[in-house]
Tab-separated table of C-alpha atoms in Angstrom:
chain	number	residue	atom	x	y	z
X	242	MET	CA	-17.508	0.716	30.752
X	243	SER	CA	-14.173	-0.412	29.314
X	244	TYR	CA	-15.782	-2.888	26.885
X	245	THR	CA	-16.335	-0.131	24.316
X	246	LYS	CA	-12.717	-0.655	23.157
X	247	TYR	CA	-13.823	-3.933	21.554
X	248	LEU	CA	-17.384	-3.045	20.532
X	249	LYS	CA	-16.835	-3.034	16.764
X	250	GLU	CA	-19.829	-1.974	14.662
X	251	ALA	CA	-18.128	-2.845	11.424
X	252	ASN	CA	-16.776	-6.022	9.753
X	253	LEU	CA	-13.117	-6.874	9.255
X	254	ILE	CA	-12.358	-7.691	5.618
X	255	ASP	CA	-8.816	-7.697	4.235
X	256	GLY	CA	-7.511	-5.639	7.162
X	257	ALA	CA	-10.178	-2.899	6.889
X	258	TRP	CA	-13.210	-2.260	9.075
X	259	VAL	CA	-16.154	-1.802	6.714
X	260	GLY	CA	-19.950	-1.724	6.607
X	261	ALA	CA	-22.306	-3.683	4.360
X	262	ASP	CA	-22.385	-2.677	0.692
X	263	SER	CA	-26.086	-1.895	1.091
X	264	GLY	CA	-25.565	0.150	4.250
X	265	GLU	CA	-28.049	-2.133	6.042
X	266	THR	CA	-27.498	-2.947	9.677
X	267	ILE	CA	-28.772	-5.381	12.307
X	268	ASP	CA	-29.808	-4.275	15.807
X	269	VAL	CA	-28.225	-6.019	18.767
X	270	THR	CA	-30.136	-5.866	22.042
X	271	ASN	CA	-29.307	-6.720	25.616
X	272	PRO	CA	-31.609	-9.631	26.580
X	273	ALA	CA	-31.546	-8.564	30.279
X	274	THR	CA	-32.882	-5.064	29.640
X	275	GLY	CA	-34.213	-4.999	26.066
X	276	GLU	CA	-31.970	-1.984	25.421
X	277	LEU	CA	-30.173	-1.491	22.112
X	278	VAL	CA	-26.466	-2.305	22.424
X	279	GLY	CA	-25.631	-1.183	18.909
X	280	THR	CA	-25.782	-2.259	15.294
X	281	VAL	CA	-23.615	-4.422	13.027
X	282	PRO	CA	-23.442	-4.664	9.214
X	283	ASN	CA	-25.947	-6.868	7.430
X	284	CYS	CA	-23.564	-8.350	4.880
X	285	GLY	CA	-24.230	-10.974	2.220
X	286	ASP	CA	-22.626	-12.846	-0.635
X	287	ALA	CA	-20.614	-9.960	-2.199
X	288	GLU	CA	-18.870	-9.047	1.037
X	289	THR	CA	-18.256	-12.729	1.787
X	290	GLY	CA	-16.662	-13.183	-1.604
X	291	ARG	CA	-14.261	-10.333	-0.878
X	292	ALA	CA	-13.421	-11.850	2.532
X	293	ILE	CA	-12.634	-15.190	0.855
X	294	ASP	CA	-10.490	-13.332	-1.699
X	295	ALA	CA	-8.568	-11.743	1.151
X	296	ALA	CA	-8.171	-15.003	3.042
X	297	ALA	CA	-6.969	-16.821	-0.084
X	298	ALA	CA	-4.427	-14.085	-0.810
X	299	ALA	CA	-3.167	-14.172	2.794
X	300	PHE	CA	-2.898	-17.938	3.035
X	301	ASP	CA	0.531	-18.499	1.462
X	302	GLY	CA	2.139	-15.823	3.571
X	303	LEU	CA	0.577	-17.080	6.777
X	304	ALA	CA	1.329	-20.728	6.054
X	305	GLY	CA	4.912	-19.814	5.013
X	306	MET	CA	5.541	-17.734	8.153
X	307	ALA	CA	8.169	-19.134	10.453
X	308	LEU	CA	6.509	-21.378	12.973
X	309	ILE	CA	8.047	-19.535	15.891
X	310	GLU	CA	6.625	-16.273	14.514
X	311	ARG	CA	3.076	-17.646	14.368
X	312	VAL	CA	3.457	-19.086	17.819
X	313	GLY	CA	4.648	-15.712	19.045
X	314	LEU	CA	1.576	-14.008	17.635
X	315	LEU	CA	-0.639	-16.526	19.394
X	316	TRP	CA	1.129	-15.914	22.685
X	317	LYS	CA	0.498	-12.186	22.209
X	318	MET	CA	-3.176	-12.980	21.520
X	319	HIS	CA	-3.367	-15.013	24.692
X	320	ASP	CA	-1.889	-12.148	26.701
X	321	ALA	CA	-4.223	-9.610	25.049
X	322	LEU	CA	-7.241	-11.713	25.998
X	323	MET	CA	-6.145	-12.019	29.611
X	324	ASP	CA	-5.117	-8.357	29.861
X	325	ASN	CA	-8.599	-7.375	28.670
X	326	GLN	CA	-10.544	-10.226	30.253
X	327	LYS	CA	-12.904	-7.968	32.257
X	328	SER	CA	-13.690	-5.735	29.290
X	329	LEU	CA	-14.337	-8.632	26.937
X	330	ALA	CA	-16.486	-10.388	29.582
X	331	GLU	CA	-18.575	-7.255	30.092
X	332	LEU	CA	-19.183	-7.066	26.364
X	333	LEU	CA	-20.175	-10.736	26.294
X	334	THR	CA	-22.602	-10.339	29.209
X	335	ILE	CA	-24.236	-7.263	27.690
X	336	GLU	CA	-24.954	-8.902	24.375
X	337	MET	CA	-25.696	-12.444	25.571
X	338	GLY	CA	-26.943	-12.126	29.192
X	339	LYS	CA	-24.883	-14.671	31.070
X	340	PRO	CA	-23.545	-13.741	34.519
X	341	LEU	CA	-20.293	-11.828	34.483
X	342	ALA	CA	-18.489	-14.563	36.397
X	343	GLU	CA	-19.397	-17.079	33.663
X	344	ALA	CA	-18.374	-14.573	30.975
X	345	MET	CA	-15.005	-14.113	32.695
X	346	GLY	CA	-14.585	-17.891	32.617
X	347	GLU	CA	-15.460	-17.995	28.940
X	348	ILE	CA	-12.808	-15.436	28.063
X	349	GLY	CA	-10.369	-17.349	30.240
X	350	ILE	CA	-10.909	-20.673	28.516
X	351	GLY	CA	-10.725	-18.960	25.123
X	352	ALA	CA	-7.295	-17.697	26.073
X	353	ALA	CA	-6.401	-21.177	27.239
X	354	TYR	CA	-7.331	-22.587	23.841
X	355	VAL	CA	-5.015	-20.056	22.194
X	356	ARG	CA	-2.191	-21.065	24.536
X	357	TRP	CA	-2.851	-24.747	24.061
X	358	PHE	CA	-2.688	-24.644	20.255
X	359	ALA	CA	0.344	-22.316	20.332
X	360	GLU	CA	2.054	-25.180	22.200
X	361	GLU	CA	0.438	-28.078	20.374
X	362	VAL	CA	1.363	-26.863	16.868
X	363	ARG	CA	5.013	-27.353	17.736
X	364	ARG	CA	4.240	-31.065	18.049
X	365	ALA	CA	2.437	-31.355	14.670
X	366	LYS	CA	4.945	-33.883	13.481
X	367	GLY	CA	4.970	-36.216	10.491
X	368	GLU	CA	6.837	-39.491	10.207
X	369	ILE	CA	9.167	-41.571	8.084
X	370	VAL	CA	7.534	-44.903	7.324
X	371	PRO	CA	9.831	-47.886	6.792
X	372	ALA	CA	9.974	-48.895	3.103
X	373	PRO	CA	9.768	-52.565	2.102
X	374	THR	CA	12.870	-52.309	-0.162
X	375	ASN	CA	16.212	-50.540	-0.019
X	376	GLY	CA	16.652	-47.247	-1.857
X	377	ARG	CA	13.332	-45.786	-0.885
X	378	ARG	CA	12.019	-43.430	1.800
X	379	PHE	CA	8.353	-42.802	2.579
X	380	LEU	CA	7.613	-39.419	4.128
X	381	VAL	CA	4.309	-38.484	5.800
X	382	THR	CA	4.009	-34.758	6.378
X	383	LYS	CA	1.350	-32.389	7.739
X	384	HIS	CA	0.267	-29.148	6.041
X	385	PRO	CA	-2.309	-26.384	6.680
X	386	ILE	CA	-5.507	-27.228	4.851
X	387	GLY	CA	-6.167	-23.759	3.411
X	388	VAL	CA	-8.867	-21.129	3.888
X	389	VAL	CA	-11.223	-22.067	6.715
X	390	GLY	CA	-14.848	-20.949	7.045
X	391	MET	CA	-16.227	-20.712	10.591
X	392	ILE	CA	-19.829	-20.356	11.713
X	393	THR	CA	-20.376	-19.920	15.435
X	394	PRO	CA	-23.441	-19.784	17.750
X	395	TRP	CA	-24.761	-17.195	20.208
X	396	ASN	CA	-24.487	-19.133	23.437
X	397	PHE	CA	-20.681	-19.129	23.777
X	398	PRO	CA	-19.841	-16.418	21.263
X	399	SER	CA	-16.186	-16.032	22.308
X	400	SER	CA	-14.939	-19.476	23.343
X	401	MET	CA	-16.646	-21.305	20.461
X	402	LEU	CA	-14.678	-19.118	18.063
X	403	ALA	CA	-11.503	-19.503	20.182
X	404	ARG	CA	-11.343	-23.233	19.707
X	405	LYS	CA	-11.747	-22.835	15.964
X	406	ILE	CA	-9.603	-19.792	15.230
X	407	ALA	CA	-6.679	-20.815	17.468
X	408	PRO	CA	-5.822	-24.143	15.753
X	409	ALA	CA	-6.443	-22.635	12.294
X	410	LEU	CA	-4.064	-19.743	12.855
X	411	ALA	CA	-1.564	-21.967	14.685
X	412	ILE	CA	-1.106	-24.266	11.684
X	413	GLY	CA	-1.210	-21.418	9.162
X	414	CYS	CA	-4.781	-21.388	7.865
X	415	SER	CA	-6.488	-18.067	7.049
X	416	VAL	CA	-10.015	-17.519	8.370
X	417	VAL	CA	-13.433	-16.260	7.282
X	418	ALA	CA	-15.696	-16.284	10.341
X	419	LYS	CA	-19.365	-15.558	10.839
X	420	PRO	CA	-20.527	-15.053	14.433
X	421	ALA	CA	-24.212	-15.274	15.336
X	422	THR	CA	-26.179	-12.071	14.731
X	423	ALA	CA	-27.653	-12.216	18.216
X	424	THR	CA	-24.190	-11.954	19.782
X	425	PRO	CA	-21.821	-10.597	17.116
X	426	TYR	CA	-19.596	-8.342	19.182
X	427	SER	CA	-17.659	-11.072	20.912
X	428	GLY	CA	-16.854	-12.522	17.494
X	429	LEU	CA	-15.878	-9.142	16.034
X	430	ALA	CA	-13.605	-8.683	19.037
X	431	TRP	CA	-11.454	-11.556	17.806
X	432	GLY	CA	-10.860	-9.585	14.610
X	433	ALA	CA	-9.768	-6.608	16.705
X	434	LEU	CA	-7.475	-8.816	18.763
X	435	ALA	CA	-5.876	-10.400	15.675
X	436	GLU	CA	-5.256	-6.937	14.253
X	437	GLU	CA	-3.911	-5.645	17.620
X	438	VAL	CA	-1.292	-8.425	17.991
X	439	GLY	CA	-0.055	-8.214	14.388
X	440	PHE	CA	-1.585	-10.959	12.268
X	441	PRO	CA	-1.249	-9.941	8.621
X	442	LYS	CA	-4.243	-8.422	6.857
X	443	GLY	CA	-6.578	-10.984	5.368
X	444	ALA	CA	-5.503	-13.698	7.849
X	445	VAL	CA	-8.643	-13.099	9.902
X	446	ASN	CA	-11.885	-11.817	8.363
X	447	ILE	CA	-15.099	-11.470	10.443
X	448	LEU	CA	-18.528	-11.030	8.839
X	449	THR	CA	-21.984	-10.400	10.250
X	450	GLY	CA	-25.272	-10.629	8.367
X	451	SER	CA	-27.406	-13.115	6.516
X	452	ALA	CA	-26.554	-16.625	7.635
X	453	ARG	CA	-27.972	-18.075	4.418
X	454	LYS	CA	-26.021	-15.714	2.126
X	455	ILE	CA	-22.721	-15.746	4.048
X	456	GLY	CA	-22.870	-19.470	4.701
X	457	GLY	CA	-23.972	-20.213	1.157
X	458	THR	CA	-21.071	-18.266	-0.348
X	459	ILE	CA	-18.597	-19.977	1.973
X	460	MET	CA	-19.927	-23.425	1.088
X	461	ALA	CA	-19.965	-22.751	-2.668
X	462	ASP	CA	-16.407	-21.394	-2.962
X	463	ALA	CA	-13.877	-24.108	-3.710
X	464	ARG	CA	-11.057	-22.038	-2.203
X	465	VAL	CA	-12.586	-22.645	1.253
X	466	ARG	CA	-11.182	-26.073	1.998
X	467	LYS	CA	-12.562	-26.566	5.531
X	468	VAL	CA	-15.729	-25.457	7.252
X	469	THR	CA	-16.301	-25.717	10.977
X	470	PHE	CA	-19.768	-25.144	12.388
X	471	THR	CA	-21.291	-25.142	15.839
X	472	GLY	CA	-25.087	-24.999	15.916
X	473	SER	CA	-28.274	-26.922	15.289
X	474	THR	CA	-28.273	-30.438	13.809
X	475	ASP	CA	-30.687	-29.417	11.016
X	476	VAL	CA	-28.380	-26.648	9.796
X	477	GLY	CA	-25.320	-28.867	10.200
X	478	LYS	CA	-26.826	-31.537	7.997
X	479	GLU	CA	-27.585	-28.918	5.342
X	480	LEU	CA	-23.982	-27.687	5.438
X	481	ILE	CA	-22.733	-31.252	5.122
X	482	ARG	CA	-24.903	-31.685	2.040
X	483	GLN	CA	-23.579	-28.442	0.570
X	484	SER	CA	-19.973	-29.436	1.264
X	485	ALA	CA	-20.241	-32.304	-1.230
X	486	ASP	CA	-20.114	-30.014	-4.308
X	487	THR	CA	-16.595	-28.805	-3.473
X	488	VAL	CA	-15.537	-31.785	-1.293
X	489	LYS	CA	-14.758	-29.688	1.726
X	490	LYS	CA	-13.491	-31.036	4.962
X	491	VAL	CA	-16.100	-30.320	7.665
X	492	SER	CA	-16.287	-30.455	11.431
X	493	MET	CA	-19.708	-30.192	13.014
X	494	GLU	CA	-20.508	-29.661	16.687
X	495	LEU	CA	-24.277	-30.047	16.654
X	496	GLY	CA	-27.139	-30.558	19.101
X	497	GLY	CA	-27.152	-32.569	22.299
X	498	ASN	CA	-29.538	-34.247	24.682
X	499	ALA	CA	-27.290	-35.101	27.602
X	500	PRO	CA	-28.343	-37.701	30.126
X	501	PHE	CA	-27.209	-37.269	33.781
X	502	LEU	CA	-27.368	-40.557	35.644
X	503	VAL	CA	-27.316	-40.796	39.455
X	504	PHE	CA	-26.986	-44.286	40.891
X	505	ASP	CA	-27.862	-45.483	44.393
X	506	ASP	CA	-24.206	-45.621	45.435
X	507	ALA	CA	-23.480	-42.037	44.343
X	508	ASP	CA	-22.379	-39.213	46.624
X	509	VAL	CA	-25.748	-37.428	46.419
X	510	ASP	CA	-24.395	-34.040	47.506
X	511	ALA	CA	-21.729	-34.207	44.839
X	512	ALA	CA	-24.338	-35.261	42.268
X	513	VAL	CA	-26.568	-32.317	43.128
X	514	GLN	CA	-23.644	-29.947	42.848
X	515	GLY	CA	-22.681	-31.499	39.495
X	516	ALA	CA	-26.303	-31.238	38.246
X	517	MET	CA	-26.437	-27.573	39.186
X	518	VAL	CA	-23.242	-26.815	37.270
X	519	SER	CA	-24.252	-28.882	34.253
X	520	LYS	CA	-27.938	-27.926	34.068
X	521	PHE	CA	-28.062	-24.258	35.002
X	522	ARG	CA	-24.799	-22.961	33.614
X	523	ASN	CA	-25.630	-20.253	31.068
X	524	SER	CA	-29.308	-20.668	32.056
X	525	GLY	CA	-29.280	-24.131	30.568
X	526	GLN	CA	-28.357	-22.773	27.134
X	527	THR	CA	-25.450	-25.144	26.446
X	528	CYS	CA	-25.208	-28.079	24.100
X	529	VAL	CA	-23.620	-30.233	26.808
X	530	CYS	CA	-25.887	-29.321	29.715
X	531	ALA	CA	-27.892	-32.035	31.514
X	532	ASN	CA	-31.128	-32.425	29.530
X	533	ARG	CA	-32.468	-35.528	31.279
X	534	ILE	CA	-31.615	-36.404	34.896
X	535	TYR	CA	-32.089	-40.105	35.631
X	536	VAL	CA	-31.982	-40.927	39.338
X	537	GLN	CA	-32.133	-44.421	40.809
X	538	ALA	CA	-35.097	-45.039	43.113
X	539	GLY	CA	-33.062	-45.491	46.286
X	540	VAL	CA	-31.778	-41.869	46.249
X	541	TYR	CA	-34.487	-40.241	44.123
X	542	ASP	CA	-36.310	-38.391	46.899
X	543	GLU	CA	-33.137	-37.210	48.589
X	544	PHE	CA	-31.684	-35.991	45.325
X	545	VAL	CA	-34.871	-34.099	44.318
X	546	GLU	CA	-35.143	-32.420	47.726
X	547	LYS	CA	-31.538	-31.241	47.692
X	548	LEU	CA	-31.788	-30.143	44.048
X	549	LYS	CA	-34.917	-28.099	44.936
X	550	MET	CA	-33.103	-26.358	47.773
X	551	ALA	CA	-30.104	-25.517	45.573
X	552	THR	CA	-32.271	-24.330	42.733
X	553	ALA	CA	-34.529	-22.170	44.937
X	554	ALA	CA	-31.423	-20.408	46.280
X	555	MET	CA	-30.219	-19.260	42.871
X	556	LYS	CA	-30.055	-15.505	42.240
X	557	VAL	CA	-31.621	-14.576	38.914
X	558	GLY	CA	-30.932	-11.188	37.382
X	559	ASN	CA	-28.844	-8.956	35.141
X	560	GLY	CA	-25.522	-10.665	34.634
X	561	LEU	CA	-23.655	-7.478	35.528
X	562	GLU	CA	-25.087	-7.471	39.055
X	563	ASP	CA	-23.053	-8.951	41.900
X	564	GLY	CA	-23.925	-12.491	42.876
X	565	VAL	CA	-26.191	-13.244	39.941
X	566	GLU	CA	-26.085	-16.967	39.040
X	567	GLN	CA	-28.602	-17.020	36.178
X	568	GLY	CA	-29.276	-14.421	33.543
X	569	PRO	CA	-32.054	-14.171	30.962
X	570	LEU	CA	-32.698	-16.517	28.081
X	571	ILE	CA	-31.504	-15.203	24.731
X	572	ASP	CA	-34.996	-14.170	23.495
X	573	MET	CA	-38.701	-14.774	23.901
X	574	ASP	CA	-38.705	-17.701	21.460
X	575	ALA	CA	-36.487	-19.513	23.951
X	576	VAL	CA	-38.901	-18.719	26.786
X	577	GLU	CA	-41.851	-20.042	24.826
X	578	LYS	CA	-39.996	-23.234	23.991
X	579	VAL	CA	-39.346	-23.899	27.703
X	580	GLU	CA	-42.984	-23.263	28.419
X	581	GLU	CA	-43.983	-25.760	25.734
X	582	PHE	CA	-41.822	-28.440	27.384
X	583	ILE	CA	-43.371	-27.703	30.768
X	584	GLU	CA	-46.982	-27.891	29.493
X	585	ASP	CA	-46.275	-31.116	27.647
X	586	ALA	CA	-44.751	-32.688	30.790
X	587	LYS	CA	-47.646	-31.574	33.021
X	588	ALA	CA	-50.167	-33.026	30.580
X	589	LYS	CA	-48.354	-36.371	30.798
X	590	GLY	CA	-48.104	-36.599	34.577
X	591	GLY	CA	-44.996	-34.563	35.347
X	592	LYS	CA	-45.019	-32.456	38.512
X	593	VAL	CA	-43.519	-28.968	38.696
X	594	VAL	CA	-41.839	-28.865	42.165
X	595	GLN	CA	-39.777	-25.741	41.625
X	596	GLY	CA	-40.220	-22.710	39.361
X	597	GLY	CA	-42.216	-23.364	36.247
X	598	ALA	CA	-42.975	-19.791	35.192
X	599	ARG	CA	-41.492	-16.581	33.812
X	600	HIS	CA	-39.439	-14.644	36.326
X	601	GLY	CA	-40.666	-11.395	37.851
X	602	ASN	CA	-37.783	-9.495	36.210
X	603	GLY	CA	-39.699	-9.640	32.928
X	604	HIS	CA	-38.055	-9.656	29.499
X	605	SER	CA	-36.756	-13.203	28.823
X	606	PHE	CA	-35.964	-14.173	32.421
X	607	PHE	CA	-37.286	-17.579	33.511
X	608	ASP	CA	-37.401	-19.275	36.929
X	609	PRO	CA	-34.995	-22.234	37.347
X	610	THR	CA	-37.462	-25.152	37.114
X	611	ILE	CA	-37.589	-28.770	38.255
X	612	ILE	CA	-40.088	-31.331	37.031
X	613	THR	CA	-40.320	-34.707	38.802
X	614	GLU	CA	-41.802	-37.998	37.607
X	615	ALA	CA	-40.529	-37.330	34.099
X	616	THR	CA	-41.110	-40.126	31.573
X	617	GLN	CA	-39.738	-41.195	28.212
X	618	ASP	CA	-42.863	-40.071	26.345
X	619	MET	CA	-42.342	-36.409	27.242
X	620	MET	CA	-40.897	-34.013	24.638
X	621	PHE	CA	-37.656	-33.352	26.476
X	622	ALA	CA	-36.820	-37.057	26.449
X	623	LYS	CA	-36.059	-36.644	22.739
X	624	ASP	CA	-35.562	-32.909	22.153
X	625	GLU	CA	-32.944	-30.469	23.448
X	626	ILE	CA	-34.385	-28.030	26.017
X	627	PHE	CA	-31.883	-25.189	25.907
X	628	GLY	CA	-33.279	-23.516	29.014
X	629	PRO	CA	-33.335	-23.693	32.838
X	630	LEU	CA	-35.604	-26.747	33.093
X	631	ALA	CA	-34.405	-29.872	34.909
X	632	PRO	CA	-36.601	-32.939	34.384
X	633	VAL	CA	-35.909	-35.786	36.856
X	634	PHE	CA	-36.670	-39.334	35.807
X	635	ARG	CA	-36.833	-42.300	38.216
X	636	PHE	CA	-35.230	-45.651	37.385
X	637	GLU	CA	-34.810	-48.996	39.144
X	638	ASP	CA	-32.548	-51.006	36.863
X	639	GLU	CA	-29.094	-49.961	35.648
X	640	ASP	CA	-29.621	-51.432	32.168
X	641	ASP	CA	-32.911	-49.520	31.773
X	642	ALA	CA	-31.141	-46.272	32.689
X	643	ILE	CA	-28.451	-46.865	30.072
X	644	ALA	CA	-31.033	-47.793	27.417
X	645	TRP	CA	-33.031	-44.626	28.172
X	646	ALA	CA	-29.890	-42.537	28.125
X	647	ASN	CA	-29.061	-43.824	24.657
X	648	ASP	CA	-32.629	-43.492	23.374
X	649	THR	CA	-31.974	-40.322	21.363
X	650	ASP	CA	-30.568	-39.352	18.015
X	651	PHE	CA	-27.915	-37.265	19.770
X	652	GLY	CA	-24.601	-38.334	21.282
X	653	LEU	CA	-22.645	-35.324	22.507
X	654	ALA	CA	-22.157	-35.331	26.316
X	655	SER	CA	-23.323	-37.593	29.114
X	656	TYR	CA	-22.755	-37.707	32.875
X	657	ALA	CA	-22.974	-40.333	35.614
X	658	TYR	CA	-22.448	-40.380	39.362
X	659	THR	CA	-21.376	-43.650	40.905
X	660	ARG	CA	-18.608	-45.057	43.134
X	661	ASP	CA	-18.696	-48.521	41.488
X	662	VAL	CA	-15.513	-48.940	39.465
X	663	GLY	CA	-16.936	-51.774	37.412
X	664	ARG	CA	-19.996	-49.673	36.533
X	665	ILE	CA	-17.717	-46.810	35.410
X	666	PHE	CA	-16.096	-49.058	32.814
X	667	LYS	CA	-19.451	-50.405	31.751
X	668	LEU	CA	-20.718	-46.871	31.221
X	669	ASN	CA	-17.639	-46.034	29.181
X	670	GLU	CA	-18.414	-49.023	26.976
X	671	LYS	CA	-22.185	-48.639	26.710
X	672	LEU	CA	-23.010	-44.916	26.679
X	673	GLN	CA	-23.251	-43.723	23.038
X	674	TYR	CA	-21.667	-40.336	23.584
X	675	GLY	CA	-18.500	-38.593	22.480
X	676	MET	CA	-17.889	-37.281	26.006
X	677	ILE	CA	-18.631	-38.814	29.404
X	678	GLY	CA	-18.307	-37.129	32.777
X	679	ILE	CA	-18.011	-39.500	35.692
X	680	ASN	CA	-18.683	-37.780	39.015
X	681	SER	CA	-18.199	-34.444	37.292
X	682	GLY	CA	-20.739	-32.054	35.750
X	683	LEU	CA	-18.153	-29.877	34.036
X	684	ILE	CA	-15.966	-31.651	31.565
X	685	THR	CA	-14.896	-29.164	28.869
X	686	THR	CA	-11.127	-28.610	28.879
X	687	VAL	CA	-8.628	-27.510	26.263
X	688	GLU	CA	-6.480	-30.622	26.624
X	689	ALA	CA	-9.195	-33.111	25.620
X	690	PRO	CA	-11.211	-33.610	22.377
X	691	PHE	CA	-14.657	-32.006	22.381
X	692	GLY	CA	-17.208	-33.550	20.046
X	693	GLY	CA	-19.994	-36.046	19.673
X	694	VAL	CA	-21.264	-39.061	17.790
X	695	LYS	CA	-24.519	-39.833	15.930
X	696	ASP	CA	-26.491	-36.645	15.092
X	697	SER	CA	-24.270	-34.594	17.384
X	698	GLY	CA	-21.664	-34.122	14.722
X	699	LEU	CA	-18.305	-34.894	13.155
X	700	GLY	CA	-14.747	-34.039	14.152
X	701	LYS	CA	-13.223	-32.849	17.402
X	702	GLU	CA	-12.232	-29.514	18.933
X	703	GLY	CA	-9.567	-29.228	21.589
X	704	GLY	CA	-6.804	-31.684	22.367
X	705	SER	CA	-4.329	-32.801	19.764
X	706	GLN	CA	-7.294	-33.947	17.705
X	707	GLY	CA	-8.472	-30.350	17.380
X	708	LEU	CA	-5.342	-29.479	15.434
X	709	GLU	CA	-5.651	-32.449	13.114
X	710	ASP	CA	-8.935	-31.086	11.705
X	711	TYR	CA	-6.992	-28.134	10.189
X	712	MET	CA	-4.287	-30.150	8.458
X	713	ASP	CA	-3.865	-32.167	5.297
X	714	THR	CA	-1.659	-35.244	5.379
X	715	LYS	CA	0.668	-35.785	2.462
X	716	TYR	CA	2.662	-38.919	1.569
X	717	THR	CA	5.833	-38.565	-0.473
X	718	ALA	CA	7.770	-41.552	-1.866
X	719	VAL	CA	11.440	-40.844	-2.577
X	720	ASP	CA	13.693	-43.211	-4.558
X	721	PHE	CA	17.431	-42.650	-4.290
């Protein structure tokens, strides 16, 4: 297959592809087959230190590069992504398991982030603030923050890095990135792309290996001025604590527990379609997927029946096969976690009406599952599922549904289906979430800010706000 062009089994440090100092490697396996895809270096603090050295040395040149030249490099990167979309998507599917169609979409949105920030950086304007007295001018200007550390997860290994690396490079920040060891090749491919289109050496450095050692070195080095992380809330909180010693700017896209509300006045067919997109995309392994589906009593039975039919029709299999809609979970730990949620729900009165067991394909495949009569005392009412399990709760009163939706430490994404305009504005006001989808189960877009509130994180990615996180603001007073 053509993906071998981007299958890099080395790390990019200061413009050179290198192994770990120790020679140690990490195996990467295909979750759909259990087969070895390849190995990547198991790097640690020494290699990370050299990557930070390289990024620090490259920063002035990158930040001082003519804006139109940086924009031109990003346009070339966009074109390289789209020209090699199929190859990059195949690589993503092989290491992560998602269906090829979804992987193609992930590469496509990654390219769209590159294009968006290549355009948005040309609008990164400051301002002249009126002075209270004559003979003075107050200037407010924007500047690249410096070296940026990036830590990305396994579930969207390409697009998660895209929406971090694109704004950083656009504004002139150099990068030290650590992709997840379960899916490192899609991250390493960004290093190959940066090299291919002509970014200077040291501008982009990609490391694989020990999360604790690489992350610890990034957090401890004062030259790294910003750290952006996507992953679990527990790890995010630890990184926030570590950032205090060097007063780094941080952006954190952490866990979610998205409610999906369906009211009596909803278009039920549209709600089922939205639930399928939100819940079962990437086998439910997304931070914004529907974790709790709350359906008003008047349409509950109809919604469940139609959701069962749609779920039963899903094709489960190797993501490279035609027509597959759901691939495997990332590993057996993920399978066992879903099973734990199911057993807990059954013990508390939940009813498995679809799926509920491991799939006949073996490995880490799992049947798309629906549980009805879900209640607030079940584990998934508070904890993120990260698997193809759709619990459906019944509610009578609108205010109860909103209260239950907010009854979680998380506040990333939420969804609601209703045709009541007044209710839409009430939901906008009352739902404690950074993102709300009304009559839509797919809300991520490059033009809008992606991020949550409460324990779901700090900062935004995408939109004009996504560029702000990579800039410092300076104020200059000039007397004349």
